[in-house]
């Protein structure tokens, strides 16, 4: 804003031109500026929540979004339902897959470590297929919201893939190779892990640490429906 520009002139030069946003019908569309790599890591609650919220925003613009979850295969601490899955099913152009194994890696919950490793390997294979599908698709055009993810997507969220890499369930080098192989217009979002994913180097365009200052789990609070699942 220059010194002699009025507030009205400034608003006229902004994308929204000063008009208050309101809800509109969702129509299939293609993004103009996708193509970055985002990383959400840290020991605090909210990494997946942030990624899913951003995915919902993209879907609201008519873009095609797919989520592939590693590690989160269910546990005795939660019911066999997830609010985010129900919400995804209700939104056009939003889909998910879960390739996690029951329980949690390295926890005394009766699950086998080799099963966690096998599911993580399968997750990486599936992630490669999805990135290859995006590379074969025309990401500058809209997608049918009912089309399979194998026909391409504008945003791909690999939830907990960094946690899998941190625990050596998948090779960090394979994650780097996947990032480097993505098509230019695919927005790729990686979440998970409590340690800095330094193995990514400068491959990520956005890196956000979600830091824990206090968490109710430390006081014995179990996962709550509507906040954790």
Coordinates of C-alpha atoms in Angstrom, one line a residue:
X1 CA 0.0 0.0 0.0
X2 CA 1.5 3.3 -1.0
X3 CA 1.2 6.4 1.1
X4 CA -1.3 8.1 -1.2
X5 CA -3.5 4.9 -1.8
X6 CA -6.9 4.9 -0.1
X7 CA -8.2 1.8 1.7
X8 CA -10.7 1.3 -1.1
X9 CA -7.9 1.3 -3.7
X10 CA -5.9 -1.2 -1.7
X11 CA -8.9 -3.6 -1.3
X12 CA -9.6 -3.3 -5.0
X13 CA -6.1 -4.7 -5.7
X14 CA -6.5 -7.8 -3.4
X15 CA -7.8 -11.2 -4.6
X16 CA -11.1 -10.9 -2.7
X17 CA -11.5 -7.1 -3.4
X18 CA -12.7 -6.6 0.1
X19 CA -15.8 -8.8 -0.3
X20 CA -16.7 -11.0 2.7
X21 CA -16.3 -14.7 1.9
X22 CA -19.3 -17.0 1.9
X23 CA -20.1 -20.6 1.2
X24 CA -20.6 -21.6 -2.4
X25 CA -21.5 -24.9 -4.2
X26 CA -18.5 -27.1 -4.8
X27 CA -17.7 -27.6 -8.5
X28 CA -14.7 -29.6 -9.8
X29 CA -11.8 -27.4 -10.4
X30 CA -8.0 -27.4 -10.8
X31 CA -5.5 -25.4 -8.6
X32 CA -3.3 -22.8 -10.2
X33 CA -0.5 -22.9 -7.7
X34 CA -0.2 -26.4 -6.3
X35 CA 3.1 -28.3 -6.3
X36 CA 4.8 -27.7 -3.0
X37 CA 6.0 -30.3 -0.4
X38 CA 4.7 -29.7 3.1
X39 CA 6.0 -31.4 6.3
X40 CA 4.2 -31.4 9.7
X41 CA 6.1 -33.0 12.5
X42 CA 6.6 -32.7 16.3
X43 CA 5.7 -34.2 19.6
X44 CA 2.4 -32.2 19.9
X45 CA -1.1 -33.1 19.0
X46 CA -2.5 -31.7 15.7
X47 CA -0.3 -32.8 12.8
X48 CA -2.9 -35.0 11.2
X49 CA -5.6 -32.5 12.2
X50 CA -3.8 -29.7 10.4
X51 CA -3.3 -31.7 7.3
X52 CA -6.9 -32.9 7.2
X53 CA -8.1 -29.4 7.7
X54 CA -6.0 -28.1 4.8
X55 CA -7.2 -31.0 2.7
X56 CA -10.8 -30.1 3.4
X57 CA -10.1 -26.6 2.3
X58 CA -8.7 -27.8 -1.0
X59 CA -11.8 -30.0 -1.5
X60 CA -14.0 -27.0 -0.8
X61 CA -12.4 -25.4 -3.9
X62 CA -13.3 -28.4 -6.0
X63 CA -9.8 -30.0 -6.0
X64 CA -9.2 -33.7 -5.8
X65 CA -7.5 -34.9 -2.6
X66 CA -6.5 -38.3 -1.4
X67 CA -5.1 -39.4 2.0
X68 CA -3.0 -42.5 2.6
X69 CA -2.5 -43.3 6.2
X70 CA 0.4 -45.3 7.6
X71 CA 0.5 -46.9 11.1
X72 CA -3.0 -45.9 12.2
X73 CA -4.7 -49.3 12.0
X74 CA -6.8 -49.1 15.1
X75 CA -6.3 -49.9 18.8
X76 CA -8.2 -50.9 21.9
X77 CA -8.1 -47.3 23.1
X78 CA -10.5 -46.1 20.4
X79 CA -13.7 -47.4 18.9
X80 CA -13.9 -48.9 15.4
X81 CA -15.0 -45.6 13.9
X82 CA -13.3 -42.4 12.9
X83 CA -15.0 -39.1 12.6
X84 CA -12.7 -37.9 9.8
X85 CA -13.5 -41.0 7.7
X86 CA -17.2 -40.2 8.0
X87 CA -16.6 -36.6 7.0
X88 CA -14.4 -37.5 4.1
X89 CA -17.1 -39.9 2.8
X90 CA -19.5 -37.0 2.8
X91 CA -17.3 -34.6 0.8
X92 CA -17.0 -34.7 -3.0
X93 CA -13.5 -35.4 -4.4
X94 CA -12.1 -36.5 -1.0
X95 CA -10.9 -40.1 -0.4
X96 CA -8.7 -42.1 2.0
X97 CA -6.9 -45.4 2.4
X98 CA -5.5 -46.9 5.6
X99 CA -2.6 -49.3 5.5
X100 CA -1.8 -49.3 9.2
X101 CA -1.7 -52.4 11.3
X102 CA -3.6 -52.9 14.5
X103 CA -2.0 -51.4 17.6
X104 CA 1.1 -49.3 17.6
X105 CA 4.7 -50.1 16.7
X106 CA 7.0 -50.9 19.7
X107 CA 4.0 -50.9 22.2
X108 CA 3.0 -53.9 24.3
X109 CA -0.4 -54.2 22.7
X110 CA -0.1 -57.7 21.3
X111 CA 0.7 -56.6 17.8
X112 CA 3.7 -58.1 15.9
X113 CA 6.5 -55.9 14.8
X114 CA 6.9 -57.7 11.5
X115 CA 3.2 -57.0 10.7
X116 CA 3.8 -53.3 11.3
X117 CA 6.8 -53.4 9.0
X118 CA 4.9 -55.3 6.3
X119 CA 2.0 -52.8 6.3
X120 CA 4.4 -49.9 6.2
X121 CA 6.2 -51.5 3.2
X122 CA 2.8 -51.9 1.5
X123 CA 2.1 -48.2 2.3
X124 CA 5.2 -47.1 0.5
X125 CA 4.4 -49.3 -2.5
X126 CA 0.9 -47.7 -2.6
X127 CA 2.4 -44.2 -2.3
X128 CA 4.6 -44.8 -5.3
X129 CA 1.6 -46.0 -7.3
X130 CA -0.4 -42.9 -6.3
X131 CA 2.5 -40.5 -7.2
X132 CA 3.0 -42.3 -10.5
X133 CA -0.8 -42.0 -11.2
X134 CA -0.6 -38.2 -10.5
X135 CA 2.4 -38.0 -12.9
X136 CA 0.4 -39.7 -15.6
X137 CA -2.6 -37.4 -15.1
X138 CA -3.2 -33.9 -16.3
X139 CA -3.2 -32.0 -13.0
X140 CA -4.1 -28.7 -14.7
X141 CA -7.6 -30.0 -15.3
X142 CA -10.4 -30.9 -12.8
X143 CA -11.1 -34.5 -11.8
X144 CA -14.4 -36.2 -11.6
X145 CA -15.0 -36.2 -7.8
X146 CA -16.2 -39.8 -7.9
X147 CA -13.1 -41.0 -9.9
X148 CA -10.7 -43.4 -8.3
X149 CA -7.5 -42.0 -6.8
X150 CA -5.6 -44.0 -9.4
X151 CA -6.8 -41.6 -12.0
X152 CA -4.9 -38.8 -10.3
X153 CA -5.3 -36.1 -7.6
X154 CA -4.2 -32.6 -6.9
X155 CA -3.2 -33.1 -3.3
X156 CA -1.8 -36.3 -1.7
X157 CA -1.5 -36.5 2.1
X158 CA 0.8 -39.2 3.4
X159 CA -0.3 -39.3 7.0
X160 CA 2.3 -40.6 9.6
X161 CA 4.8 -41.5 6.9
X162 CA 7.5 -39.6 8.8
X163 CA 6.7 -41.5 11.9
X164 CA 7.2 -44.8 9.9
X165 CA 10.5 -43.5 8.6
X166 CA 11.6 -42.3 12.1
X167 CA 11.0 -45.9 13.4
X168 CA 12.7 -47.5 10.4
X169 CA 9.5 -49.2 9.2
X170 CA 10.2 -47.5 5.9
X171 CA 13.6 -46.3 4.7
X172 CA 14.1 -42.5 4.9
X173 CA 15.9 -42.7 1.6
X174 CA 12.7 -44.1 0.0
X175 CA 10.7 -41.2 1.3
X176 CA 13.2 -38.8 -0.2
X177 CA 13.1 -40.6 -3.5
X178 CA 9.3 -40.5 -3.5
X179 CA 9.3 -36.7 -2.9
X180 CA 11.8 -36.2 -5.7
X181 CA 9.7 -38.3 -8.1
X182 CA 6.5 -36.3 -7.7
X183 CA 5.1 -34.3 -10.6
X184 CA 5.6 -30.6 -10.4
X185 CA 1.9 -29.7 -9.9
X186 CA 1.2 -32.3 -7.1
X187 CA 0.8 -30.8 -3.6
X188 CA 2.4 -33.4 -1.4
X189 CA 1.8 -33.3 2.4
X190 CA 3.9 -35.5 4.8
X191 CA 3.0 -35.8 8.5
X192 CA 4.3 -37.6 11.6
X193 CA 7.3 -38.1 13.7
X194 CA 8.6 -36.6 16.9
X195 CA 12.2 -36.0 15.6
X196 CA 13.1 -33.4 13.0
X197 CA 13.0 -35.2 9.6
X198 CA 16.5 -34.0 8.7
X199 CA 16.8 -36.7 6.1
X200 CA 14.6 -34.6 3.8
X201 CA 17.2 -31.9 3.6
X202 CA 15.9 -29.0 1.5
X203 CA 13.3 -31.2 -0.3
X204 CA 10.4 -29.6 1.7
X205 CA 9.0 -26.2 0.9
X206 CA 7.1 -25.8 4.2
X207 CA 8.1 -27.4 7.5
X208 CA 6.0 -26.9 10.6
X209 CA 6.8 -28.2 14.0
X210 CA 3.8 -29.0 16.3
X211 CA 5.3 -28.7 19.8
X212 CA 3.7 -30.1 23.0
X213 CA 3.5 -27.7 25.9
X214 CA 0.8 -29.8 27.7
X215 CA -1.2 -32.8 26.8
X216 CA -4.1 -34.4 28.7
X217 CA -2.7 -37.9 28.0
X218 CA 0.0 -37.2 30.5
X219 CA -2.7 -36.9 33.2
X220 CA -4.2 -40.2 32.1
X221 CA -6.9 -38.9 29.7
X222 CA -7.7 -41.5 27.0
X223 CA -8.5 -40.7 23.4
X224 CA -11.9 -38.9 23.1
X225 CA -14.4 -39.3 20.3
X226 CA -14.6 -36.1 18.3
X227 CA -11.2 -34.9 19.1
X228 CA -8.7 -37.8 18.7
X229 CA -10.9 -40.1 16.6

